[in-house]
XYZ file of C-alpha atoms in Angstrom:
747
model
C 47.072 21.968 -31.871
C 46.882 20.645 -35.437
C 43.637 19.334 -36.984
C 45.153 15.865 -37.023
C 45.861 15.991 -33.305
C 42.335 17.319 -32.673
C 40.840 14.418 -34.621
C 43.044 11.931 -32.782
C 42.004 13.474 -29.464
C 38.303 13.373 -30.370
C 38.601 9.822 -31.641
C 40.352 8.739 -28.461
C 37.743 10.470 -26.325
C 34.865 8.837 -28.206
C 36.548 5.432 -27.947
C 37.124 5.947 -24.243
C 33.500 7.023 -23.745
C 32.157 3.970 -25.586
C 34.526 1.699 -23.709
C 33.507 3.088 -20.347
C 29.792 2.873 -21.205
C 30.058 -0.721 -22.350
C 32.230 -1.499 -19.345
C 29.554 -0.290 -16.953
C 27.020 -2.467 -18.745
C 29.263 -5.512 -18.380
C 30.347 -4.877 -14.811
C 33.809 -3.446 -15.657
C 33.099 -0.426 -13.469
C 34.680 -2.117 -10.462
C 38.283 -2.292 -11.637
C 40.652 -3.698 -14.239
C 41.271 -6.869 -12.246
C 37.720 -7.955 -13.125
C 37.865 -7.273 -16.874
C 39.035 -10.712 -18.048
C 36.166 -12.513 -16.331
C 33.357 -10.076 -17.034
C 31.858 -12.012 -19.960
C 32.012 -15.291 -18.078
C 30.485 -13.768 -14.984
C 27.650 -12.236 -17.005
C 26.788 -15.668 -18.423
C 27.082 -17.546 -15.147
C 23.848 -18.908 -13.686
C 23.020 -17.887 -10.096
C 24.201 -20.122 -7.280
C 21.079 -21.876 -6.000
C 22.874 -22.711 -2.769
C 22.535 -19.030 -1.870
C 18.766 -19.543 -1.667
C 19.102 -22.265 0.966
C 21.733 -20.344 2.922
C 19.682 -17.144 2.833
C 16.478 -18.781 4.056
C 18.300 -20.734 6.758
C 20.054 -17.612 8.028
C 16.740 -15.932 8.816
C 15.260 -16.843 12.199
C 12.411 -16.072 14.578
C 14.470 -14.882 17.514
C 16.253 -12.267 15.410
C 12.890 -10.979 14.125
C 11.508 -10.906 17.678
C 14.431 -8.798 18.891
C 14.144 -6.417 15.936
C 10.433 -5.887 16.664
C 11.131 -5.314 20.349
C 13.611 -2.580 19.436
C 11.262 -0.992 16.889
C 8.412 -0.681 19.419
C 10.286 0.853 22.352
C 8.700 4.256 21.696
C 5.876 5.762 19.662
C 7.352 6.996 16.382
C 4.905 9.177 14.494
C 6.111 10.753 11.250
C 8.017 13.975 11.728
C 8.888 13.364 15.388
C 12.332 13.048 17.001
C 11.576 9.384 17.822
C 11.028 8.650 14.146
C 14.287 10.373 13.225
C 16.190 8.343 15.843
C 14.734 5.141 14.382
C 15.773 6.249 10.889
C 19.336 6.804 12.111
C 19.374 3.377 13.790
C 18.364 1.665 10.542
C 20.871 3.708 8.555
C 23.648 2.692 10.981
C 22.723 -0.996 10.698
C 22.783 -0.904 6.907
C 26.113 0.881 6.865
C 27.499 -1.791 9.193
C 26.243 -4.435 6.743
C 28.306 -2.859 3.972
C 25.372 -1.317 2.105
C 25.684 2.006 0.290
C 23.362 4.122 2.431
C 21.674 7.502 2.009
C 19.025 9.418 3.930
C 16.590 11.579 1.964
C 14.850 14.394 3.857
C 11.625 16.019 2.631
C 9.990 19.074 4.180
C 6.271 18.403 3.872
C 2.869 19.287 5.312
C 1.992 16.979 8.192
C -0.872 17.132 10.687
C -0.976 16.829 14.488
C -3.356 17.480 17.379
C -2.963 20.873 19.019
C -0.641 20.991 22.022
C -2.149 24.195 23.455
C -3.807 24.057 26.849
C -7.569 23.673 26.468
C -7.462 22.840 22.743
C -8.586 19.220 22.986
C -10.423 17.427 20.208
C -13.769 16.382 21.697
C -17.330 15.348 20.952
C -19.916 16.525 23.474
C -23.633 16.348 24.150
C -24.896 19.788 25.134
C -27.995 20.521 27.151
C -30.235 23.439 26.028
C -28.330 25.796 28.353
C -24.991 24.794 26.780
C -23.782 22.537 29.583
C -21.892 19.429 28.484
C -23.633 16.314 29.793
C -21.186 14.026 27.993
C -17.624 14.514 26.720
C -15.686 11.938 24.713
C -12.454 10.530 26.113
C -9.315 12.487 25.313
C -7.075 9.411 25.470
C -7.468 5.672 25.177
C -7.425 3.828 28.474
C -3.901 2.867 29.520
C -4.220 -0.904 29.732
C -0.567 -1.980 29.681
C 2.782 -1.009 31.149
C 4.253 0.432 27.945
C 1.385 2.879 27.285
C 1.489 4.042 30.912
C 5.274 4.445 30.785
C 5.255 6.345 27.476
C 1.989 8.247 27.977
C 3.651 11.645 27.496
C 4.850 10.638 24.008
C 1.546 9.172 22.756
C -0.550 11.465 20.600
C -4.269 11.489 21.460
C -6.599 9.943 18.884
C -7.136 12.231 15.884
C -7.702 12.186 12.138
C -4.812 13.785 10.297
C -5.592 16.798 8.090
C -9.068 17.232 9.561
C -10.334 20.751 9.142
C -10.300 22.647 12.424
C -13.546 24.027 13.726
C -16.280 24.022 16.340
C -19.744 23.026 15.176
C -23.024 22.205 16.890
C -25.892 20.302 15.296
C -28.178 17.318 15.277
C -26.584 13.908 14.883
C -27.330 11.530 11.997
C -26.138 7.941 11.641
C -24.798 7.242 8.138
C -23.622 3.603 8.432
C -20.188 3.314 6.717
C -20.451 6.729 4.999
C -20.255 5.180 1.534
C -21.815 6.790 -1.518
C -24.539 4.146 -1.475
C -25.273 4.884 2.179
C -25.801 8.574 1.474
C -27.877 7.732 -1.595
C -30.107 5.500 0.548
C -30.562 8.284 3.081
C -31.563 10.660 0.301
C -34.058 8.134 -1.085
C -35.655 7.969 2.394
C -35.988 11.746 2.496
C -33.182 12.517 4.938
C -31.138 15.672 4.476
C -27.670 15.809 6.016
C -27.129 19.516 5.403
C -26.233 21.357 8.579
C -25.998 18.163 10.615
C -23.158 16.153 12.138
C -22.700 12.625 10.787
C -21.546 9.606 12.762
C -20.216 6.610 10.826
C -18.501 3.369 11.647
C -15.073 2.509 10.328
C -14.764 -0.231 7.710
C -15.580 -1.037 4.061
C -13.879 2.049 2.554
C -10.967 4.419 3.202
C -11.697 6.925 5.982
C -10.700 9.828 3.732
C -13.432 8.823 1.292
C -15.934 8.785 4.172
C -14.987 12.377 4.989
C -15.133 13.448 1.339
C -18.574 11.919 0.771
C -19.942 13.303 4.058
C -18.870 16.802 3.007
C -20.363 16.350 -0.464
C -23.711 15.464 1.106
C -23.719 18.531 3.353
C -22.453 17.330 6.741
C -20.958 19.904 9.099
C -18.606 17.317 10.561
C -17.963 13.585 10.782
C -17.503 11.386 13.857
C -15.884 8.002 13.216
C -15.876 4.992 15.514
C -14.918 1.304 15.412
C -18.056 -0.784 15.945
C -17.664 -4.173 17.662
C -19.316 -5.705 14.593
C -16.217 -4.720 12.645
C -13.443 -4.874 15.283
C -14.570 -7.213 18.085
C -16.441 -10.083 16.438
C -15.673 -13.810 16.281
C -17.412 -17.192 16.413
C -15.304 -17.928 19.493
C -14.608 -16.090 22.754
C -14.095 -12.341 22.410
C -11.329 -11.240 24.744
C -10.327 -7.609 24.411
C -6.841 -6.211 24.904
C -4.827 -6.843 27.107
C -6.468 -10.247 27.610
C -7.030 -10.897 23.896
C -6.583 -9.433 20.435
C -9.924 -7.630 20.146
C -10.422 -3.879 20.451
C -11.543 -2.614 23.880
C -14.253 0.021 24.204
C -11.845 2.951 24.449
C -9.776 1.777 21.474
C -9.674 4.385 18.743
C -8.459 4.221 15.159
C -6.220 7.084 14.179
C -5.567 7.775 10.524
C -5.213 10.268 7.732
C -8.203 11.656 5.839
C -6.203 13.289 3.055
C -7.777 12.844 -0.378
C -4.690 11.793 -2.297
C -1.104 10.797 -1.690
C 2.161 12.612 -1.198
C 2.763 16.111 0.098
C -0.541 17.977 -0.410
C 1.345 21.163 -1.267
C 3.472 19.718 -4.093
C 1.166 17.234 -5.827
C 2.766 15.598 -8.904
C 6.185 17.102 -8.092
C 8.647 16.234 -5.293
C 9.013 18.289 -2.104
C 12.621 19.208 -2.748
C 14.154 22.477 -1.576
C 13.470 24.211 -4.896
C 9.815 23.129 -5.063
C 6.946 25.576 -5.393
C 4.431 24.903 -2.628
C 0.771 25.721 -2.884
C -0.745 27.868 -0.167
C -2.452 25.443 2.217
C -5.888 26.897 1.488
C -5.457 26.125 -2.224
C -4.690 22.414 -1.824
C -7.511 20.228 -3.111
C -6.285 17.202 -1.123
C -7.314 18.376 2.363
C -10.681 17.643 4.023
C -13.111 20.541 4.251
C -14.955 19.440 7.422
C -13.844 18.465 10.949
C -13.397 14.716 11.498
C -12.768 13.032 14.824
C -12.443 9.358 15.870
C -13.843 7.955 19.127
C -14.048 4.537 20.808
C -17.177 2.429 20.715
C -17.929 3.057 24.403
C -18.257 6.752 23.579
C -20.141 5.994 20.359
C -22.709 4.035 22.398
C -23.340 7.156 24.494
C -24.294 9.015 21.334
C -26.120 6.332 19.354
C -28.230 5.089 22.282
C -29.885 8.504 22.628
C -30.861 8.974 18.988
C -34.436 9.153 17.761
C -35.935 8.420 14.362
C -36.658 5.212 12.459
C -34.714 2.057 13.113
C -32.108 1.267 10.488
C -32.249 -1.974 8.443
C -30.296 -5.059 9.521
C -27.382 -4.278 7.175
C -26.850 -0.947 8.953
C -26.769 -2.337 12.495
C -23.596 -2.915 14.429
C -23.091 -4.996 17.548
C -23.513 -2.372 20.249
C -26.255 -3.180 22.745
C -28.663 -0.507 21.537
C -31.223 0.232 18.840
C -29.534 1.800 15.835
C -31.568 4.721 14.483
C -31.045 7.210 11.678
C -31.833 10.321 13.736
C -31.694 13.223 13.218
C -31.090 14.281 16.772
C -31.885 12.771 20.140
C -35.131 11.551 21.688
C -36.763 11.140 25.093
C -35.074 13.135 27.858
C -32.305 14.201 25.463
C -34.690 15.586 22.827
C -33.575 19.217 23.046
C -29.877 18.384 23.247
C -27.341 18.720 20.437
C -23.893 17.446 19.557
C -20.858 19.691 19.592
C -17.651 18.855 17.746
C -14.510 20.762 18.659
C -11.464 19.939 16.517
C -8.179 21.814 16.886
C -5.993 19.602 14.691
C -3.260 21.652 13.016
C -1.408 21.207 9.756
C 2.264 22.144 9.949
C 5.459 21.781 7.959
C 7.849 19.105 9.215
C 10.672 16.872 8.004
C 10.294 13.212 7.127
C 13.158 10.847 6.368
C 13.604 7.988 3.895
C 16.564 5.668 4.421
C 17.869 3.760 1.377
C 20.396 0.918 1.659
C 21.870 -0.512 -1.555
C 23.621 -3.780 -2.370
C 25.364 -2.832 -5.608
C 24.818 -5.369 -8.387
C 27.880 -7.163 -9.722
C 26.817 -7.446 -13.384
C 23.939 -5.008 -13.962
C 24.284 -2.356 -11.269
C 21.962 -0.095 -13.264
C 19.012 -2.436 -12.725
C 17.242 -2.015 -9.393
C 15.092 -4.456 -7.453
C 13.493 -2.614 -4.550
C 11.942 -3.731 -1.277
C 10.310 -1.240 1.068
C 8.452 -0.787 4.319
C 7.340 2.370 6.071
C 8.830 3.190 9.441
C 6.313 5.633 10.951
C 3.387 4.512 13.112
C 0.511 6.251 14.900
C 1.800 4.913 18.220
C 3.991 1.846 18.887
C 3.052 0.227 15.571
C 3.886 -3.398 16.407
C 1.625 -4.703 13.632
C 1.569 -1.699 11.301
C 4.351 -1.339 10.252
C 6.531 -3.101 12.845
C 5.840 -6.663 11.752
C 6.761 -5.803 8.168
C 9.746 -3.701 9.244
C 11.105 -6.610 11.275
C 10.766 -8.947 8.288
C 12.492 -6.519 5.895
C 15.313 -5.768 8.314
C 15.866 -9.494 8.861
C 16.105 -9.980 5.089
C 18.729 -7.228 4.935
C 20.703 -8.819 7.781
C 20.578 -12.272 6.157
C 21.674 -10.868 2.798
C 24.595 -9.080 4.447
C 25.769 -12.455 5.771
C 25.675 -13.859 2.223
C 27.708 -10.858 1.077
C 30.343 -11.601 3.715
C 30.444 -15.133 2.316
C 31.256 -13.794 -1.156
C 27.815 -13.458 -2.751
C 26.719 -10.402 -4.645
C 23.553 -10.241 -6.738
C 23.599 -9.690 -10.480
C 21.397 -6.579 -10.157
C 21.312 -3.936 -7.447
C 19.010 -4.437 -4.462
C 17.577 -1.384 -2.719
C 16.178 -1.589 0.805
C 13.843 1.341 1.521
C 12.610 2.551 4.918
C 9.914 5.124 4.201
C 8.813 8.050 6.344
C 5.362 9.644 6.441
C 3.371 6.719 5.041
C 0.566 6.988 7.577
C -0.141 10.602 6.705
C -0.648 9.683 3.045
C 2.202 7.634 1.517
C 4.276 10.808 1.615
C 7.841 9.493 1.897
C 7.576 6.926 -0.889
C 5.573 9.253 -3.147
C 8.029 12.142 -2.845
C 10.973 9.817 -3.497
C 9.346 8.253 -6.556
C 8.397 11.693 -7.859
C 11.970 12.921 -7.382
C 13.575 9.926 -9.082
C 10.799 8.908 -11.491
C 12.970 9.353 -14.595
C 15.728 7.124 -13.205
C 13.330 4.523 -11.851
C 11.460 4.484 -15.132
C 14.520 3.179 -16.986
C 16.191 1.132 -14.241
C 13.669 -0.376 -11.787
C 12.720 -4.032 -12.272
C 10.105 -4.429 -9.529
C 9.108 -3.149 -6.100
C 8.273 -5.497 -3.202
C 6.129 -3.849 -0.528
C 5.919 -4.996 3.064
C 3.587 -2.952 5.232
C 2.234 -5.166 7.997
C 3.587 -8.693 7.649
C 0.700 -10.003 9.759
C -2.913 -9.045 10.422
C -3.444 -12.585 11.668
C -1.867 -16.013 11.389
C -4.200 -17.915 9.093
C -3.694 -17.321 5.369
C -1.611 -15.092 3.056
C -3.324 -12.203 1.312
C -1.180 -11.265 -1.686
C -1.666 -8.626 -4.337
C 0.572 -8.186 -7.370
C 0.757 -7.262 -10.999
C 0.058 -10.473 -12.982
C 3.564 -10.793 -14.432
C 4.787 -11.672 -10.917
C 2.212 -14.351 -10.109
C 4.237 -17.344 -11.314
C 7.307 -16.161 -9.406
C 5.232 -15.785 -6.236
C 3.822 -19.314 -6.554
C 7.281 -20.779 -7.191
C 8.767 -18.986 -4.195
C 5.854 -19.943 -1.926
C 6.517 -23.615 -2.714
C 10.029 -23.260 -1.235
C 8.979 -21.683 2.080
C 8.186 -24.070 4.959
C 4.651 -23.993 6.306
C 4.771 -21.673 9.351
C 1.786 -23.372 11.009
C 3.363 -25.630 13.642
C 0.267 -27.865 13.798
C 0.473 -28.914 10.105
C -3.179 -29.785 10.618
C -3.727 -31.079 7.092
C -0.197 -32.148 6.336
C 0.646 -29.026 4.342
C 4.403 -28.715 3.986
C 4.857 -25.293 2.421
C 3.476 -21.791 2.590
C 1.914 -22.462 -0.817
C 0.116 -25.547 0.521
C -1.550 -23.715 3.416
C -2.300 -20.700 1.235
C -4.097 -22.896 -1.259
C -5.847 -25.097 1.308
C -7.175 -22.182 3.331
C -8.596 -20.310 0.347
C -10.963 -23.184 -0.351
C -13.834 -23.477 -1.118
C -13.583 -20.121 -2.901
C -10.796 -21.414 -5.159
C -11.105 -24.739 -7.051
C -8.614 -27.387 -5.943
C -6.905 -27.526 -9.339
C -6.201 -23.796 -9.429
C -3.457 -21.740 -7.817
C -4.446 -19.512 -4.895
C -5.898 -16.127 -5.794
C -3.603 -13.107 -6.073
C -5.729 -9.977 -5.805
C -5.844 -6.672 -7.644
C -3.997 -3.823 -5.945
C -5.662 -0.545 -5.049
C -3.902 1.858 -2.711
C -3.277 2.319 1.003
C 0.424 1.456 1.065
C 3.765 2.371 -0.465
C 3.456 0.238 -3.601
C 1.076 2.852 -4.996
C 3.534 5.453 -6.368
C 5.713 2.763 -7.916
C 2.784 1.289 -9.842
C 0.717 4.396 -10.480
C 3.429 7.000 -11.157
C 6.403 5.044 -12.515
C 4.704 1.930 -13.954
C 6.834 -0.513 -11.966
C 5.610 -4.040 -11.269
C 4.752 -4.530 -7.595
C 3.884 -7.081 -4.899
C 2.142 -6.545 -1.573
C 1.833 -9.224 1.126
C 0.217 -9.743 4.525
C -0.727 -12.796 6.581
C -4.329 -12.342 7.623
C -7.031 -13.903 9.795
C -9.816 -16.378 8.978
C -12.536 -13.955 7.903
C -15.193 -16.646 8.149
C -14.554 -17.299 11.827
C -13.589 -13.686 12.495
C -15.621 -11.452 10.132
C -13.973 -8.124 10.944
C -12.925 -5.064 8.938
C -9.223 -5.217 9.790
C -7.109 -6.606 12.590
C -8.908 -5.388 15.732
C -6.366 -2.997 17.272
C -5.608 -1.265 13.948
C -3.994 2.193 14.414
C -4.698 2.220 18.157
C -2.353 2.581 21.129
C -2.743 -1.166 21.714
C -0.462 -2.190 18.842
C 2.349 -3.105 21.227
C 5.138 -5.639 21.302
C 3.111 -7.454 23.972
C 0.198 -7.803 21.518
C 2.357 -9.622 18.945
C 4.545 -11.513 21.394
C 1.842 -12.765 23.755
C -1.561 -12.575 22.090
C -0.854 -13.816 18.550
C 0.436 -17.403 19.036
C 3.435 -18.236 16.857
C 3.347 -14.753 15.320
C 7.079 -14.722 14.661
C 6.863 -17.941 12.662
C 4.494 -16.169 10.284
C 6.569 -12.985 10.125
C 9.554 -15.213 9.335
C 7.590 -16.952 6.571
C 6.686 -13.570 5.062
C 10.332 -12.520 5.200
C 11.552 -15.756 3.654
C 9.029 -15.488 0.817
C 10.193 -11.972 0.012
C 13.854 -12.939 0.369
C 13.442 -15.660 -2.246
C 11.496 -13.396 -4.611
C 14.099 -10.666 -4.127
C 16.932 -13.104 -4.811
C 15.318 -14.395 -8.006
C 14.551 -10.934 -9.364
C 18.053 -9.689 -8.600
C 20.043 -12.808 -9.567
C 18.317 -14.744 -12.365
C 19.915 -14.247 -15.771
C 16.478 -13.852 -17.371
C 14.021 -11.841 -15.308
C 11.315 -14.157 -13.904
C 8.450 -12.019 -15.223
C 5.526 -13.701 -16.993
C 4.176 -11.772 -19.987
C 1.726 -14.518 -20.986
C 0.263 -14.505 -17.494
C -0.167 -10.752 -17.740
C -1.847 -10.934 -21.131
C -4.164 -13.723 -19.970
C -5.163 -11.691 -16.923
C -5.861 -8.536 -18.945
C -7.897 -10.553 -21.440
C -9.953 -11.933 -18.546
C -10.485 -8.509 -16.989
C -11.692 -7.120 -20.295
C -14.033 -10.054 -20.943
C -15.533 -9.613 -17.490
C -16.179 -5.912 -18.060
C -17.366 -6.251 -21.657
C -19.708 -9.166 -20.954
C -20.993 -7.840 -17.635
C -23.473 -5.138 -16.693
C -21.118 -2.271 -17.522
C -20.379 -3.691 -20.968
C -24.076 -4.186 -21.658
C -24.758 -0.565 -20.744
C -21.883 0.584 -22.940
C -23.160 -1.424 -25.887
C -26.654 -0.033 -25.355
C -25.097 3.440 -25.407
C -23.612 2.769 -28.842
C -20.023 2.086 -27.756
C -18.099 -0.240 -30.074
C -15.668 -2.783 -28.640
C -14.003 -3.712 -31.937
C -10.738 -1.821 -31.488
C -10.331 -2.872 -27.858
C -11.035 -6.514 -28.737
C -8.363 -6.255 -31.429
C -5.820 -4.716 -29.047
C -6.473 -7.439 -26.463
C -6.036 -10.119 -29.125
C -2.824 -8.505 -30.345
C -1.444 -8.329 -26.805
C -2.168 -12.009 -26.179
C -0.624 -13.027 -29.491
C 2.484 -10.888 -28.965
C 2.932 -12.325 -25.459
C 2.770 -15.919 -26.747
C 5.294 -15.209 -29.483
C 7.566 -13.394 -27.042
C 7.417 -16.380 -24.711
C 8.433 -18.699 -27.550
C 11.444 -16.517 -28.321
C 12.300 -16.436 -24.628
C 12.319 -20.236 -24.447
C 14.723 -20.308 -27.391
C 16.981 -17.564 -26.025
C 20.705 -18.280 -25.972
C 21.648 -17.061 -22.503
C 25.302 -16.940 -23.583
C 24.351 -14.001 -25.811
C 24.463 -11.364 -23.106
C 23.159 -8.547 -25.319
C 20.178 -10.645 -26.409
C 19.470 -11.380 -22.746
C 19.647 -7.703 -21.887
C 17.337 -6.798 -24.765
C 14.632 -9.292 -23.747
C 14.986 -8.403 -20.079
C 14.346 -4.797 -21.008
C 11.126 -5.822 -22.763
C 10.079 -7.830 -19.709
C 10.832 -4.936 -17.397
C 9.259 -2.191 -19.491
C 5.993 -3.992 -20.185
C 4.416 -2.454 -17.074
C 5.286 1.037 -18.320
C 3.096 0.443 -21.381
C -0.044 0.774 -19.270
C 0.835 4.226 -17.922
C -1.223 7.173 -19.191
C 1.107 10.200 -18.830
C -1.912 12.489 -18.313
C -3.311 10.390 -15.502
C -6.846 9.107 -15.177
C -9.496 11.818 -15.518
C -9.333 14.048 -12.451
C -6.544 11.948 -10.904
C -3.159 13.136 -12.218
C -1.081 10.830 -9.989
C -3.137 7.735 -10.864
C -1.836 6.655 -14.267
C -2.171 2.875 -14.649
C -5.108 2.136 -16.950
C -5.447 -1.568 -16.073
C -5.140 -1.350 -12.275
C -6.064 1.675 -10.186
C -7.656 2.509 -6.849
C -11.427 2.781 -6.992
C -12.764 6.333 -6.964
C -15.347 5.150 -4.400
C -12.791 3.451 -2.135
C -9.115 4.318 -2.402
C -8.074 1.076 -0.684
C -9.803 -1.171 -3.243
C -8.387 -2.087 -6.631
C -10.405 -1.616 -9.811
C -9.788 -2.971 -13.307
C -10.039 -0.375 -16.095
C -10.966 2.187 -13.435
C -11.309 5.121 -15.849
C -14.023 3.293 -17.811
C -15.772 2.126 -14.642
C -15.710 5.658 -13.201
C -17.111 7.172 -16.394
C -19.958 4.651 -16.435
C -20.656 5.272 -12.734
C -21.074 8.974 -13.512
C -23.576 8.151 -16.244
C -25.547 5.881 -13.909
C -25.842 8.744 -11.400
C -26.360 11.526 -13.957
C -27.421 10.264 -17.400
C -26.239 13.318 -19.329
C -25.781 12.363 -23.036
C -22.567 14.422 -23.146
C -20.975 12.054 -20.634
C -20.850 9.310 -23.254
C -18.050 11.291 -24.907
C -15.922 10.651 -21.808
C -16.672 6.927 -21.953
C -15.501 6.813 -25.575
C -12.394 8.794 -24.669
C -11.473 6.485 -21.774
C -11.979 3.352 -23.881
C -9.829 4.886 -26.623
C -6.975 5.566 -24.177
C -7.085 2.048 -22.733
C -7.169 0.565 -26.238
C -4.123 2.590 -27.274
C -2.099 1.552 -24.228
C -2.983 -2.147 -24.466
C -1.888 -2.034 -28.107
C 1.298 -0.278 -26.940
C 1.989 -3.271 -24.685
C 1.597 -5.572 -27.671
C 3.974 -3.418 -29.716
C 6.601 -3.438 -26.980
C 6.790 -7.254 -27.033
C 7.582 -7.406 -30.743
C 11.166 -8.503 -31.561
C 11.954 -5.375 -33.590
C 8.842 -3.272 -33.904
C 8.997 -1.009 -36.909
C 8.231 2.625 -36.085
C 8.646 4.054 -39.559
């Protein structure tokens, strides 16, 4: 071939490559018949009638039937029942016309032993070793479904508990928080060689186990006190007559210290992955942990000796709460024996992904997800959220049949292994982090759609707040009483947050911590996220969580019969997310608010700087000048960006794409690639889970953690870490400001 022909061939190939690349960007990928209209379609505003049609298509009865189907069997992660449910969802999405894939990960899960005689128990032993009390092996079967499916229901256990048999004196440690153990130490109590008993609530159970081990406990017994799970200013009717937890009710749950497969932390559990030996994983508890019901807890606590605990440490059991150690009176020479046979084993989990391919920007993804696995029937967690998400997918498929297709791609995600430690979502994000980092717009998380039926509890990154408020104003008030004339979800949300929120302000959207599948999207990939649940009136019902949380009593009957109008509220949650999903996937300009983000970050910094932590930092010689400058620069850049956005010519499709990229990538600016100190998979420097409670969100967590260490161990060398953490946050806030510039010079 001559040089001329080679050059012609290369030139043609380059031209073809450029043409194809630009064609994908403009939506030409779908065929030559669409080429002539591609520019016009890219400029066309979304059809607002789709919003009305989408919301009207969704209905209570459909959600009710979906939930009934989801709760036919227990479906713990890694079990055949969970796989069957995954296949059912996959089949539905295929029937809707979605592009559907199932991702399988082989990971370390945890289950109770199935061997004869290896039952997890707590016993009181007499001096001759005879058991005078043994905790219940199963929760009482109080309904038809738990009796019918008893063979498939796992007994109460704490996943990843260390196995072992230990005997010792019992000590009551309240909620097993750091401050509880510090108070015990200040009173002269030593937990070393003893078994701790703590009530659920306040912090993540895995943190309770970690702190108990750090303070020397041989093992940890957890129980749900009526003060936290059966308390109200009205009548307290326990399941099956009411929503409150009965005495045998037991909270299952994972105690893993971290998220994702504990053998492949940071990297995905794909076939080629290197897996740590189990004994080398730093994410697994080092002591036995076992949950019991409050009837059994009363048998233990009522026999304890020692000083009475203060009012703040007392629950609502009809007994005198004492520290211990050990038992008094006729039980004085008796001890507690813990026998835990829980086993960690490799098993498969399954994520199902259903995609509506975008018509204009298929390479931009808006994701919505809910986990599928449950500790038993899971009607609240995750069934209520699953039903809402699946109803959204059904309603969107109807709009597709009517000719609608969103501008950007929508991904529906059904996660596996969430309850064991956000495993399915974490492994998927780790596997596809590079793709998600350049293509994902936002992730909408639905775990439980309802804890109660009183008021929304919403967490989000601040750039989504305005969108959430706008969408909430379009959703009808689900409360059928309309007691104060509120017409929309927004109206009741605002009214029922008073008096904590001034009347002239929008309702509060909280800071996100962890505990659900939004975590890897925010903390690993730097993707903006939302999390939503309808909750109870915590003034009238001051409880730790919804009462039957993670127990066998989370049944279809509970939602259908004991939570009045529950499906109206699940429908409202689904409609809110459907509208947010539609806007994010269909608006020409992404509805993300950079000024709102900058204002929020400025407020968080002012609160830290001007509060107790800031005062201590200043007294330690820490300068705030550079951070103040970065915050100011971020606010200024956001205002200028917003001005340019208001002046944007939406007919200029490349200008739109450029500004949308800046809107989308802003969240990535706050990601520290090294991770927060000691937490390699926690990378967001503005929002992160608290090191003292993984469920709670903390602002500037790395700085707060470093100052907490100084407060507990005032080593002068630790101030170097404070300076380092402030320097990193300063750099990344300034990076956010740089990203919003129209054409930031880098040379």
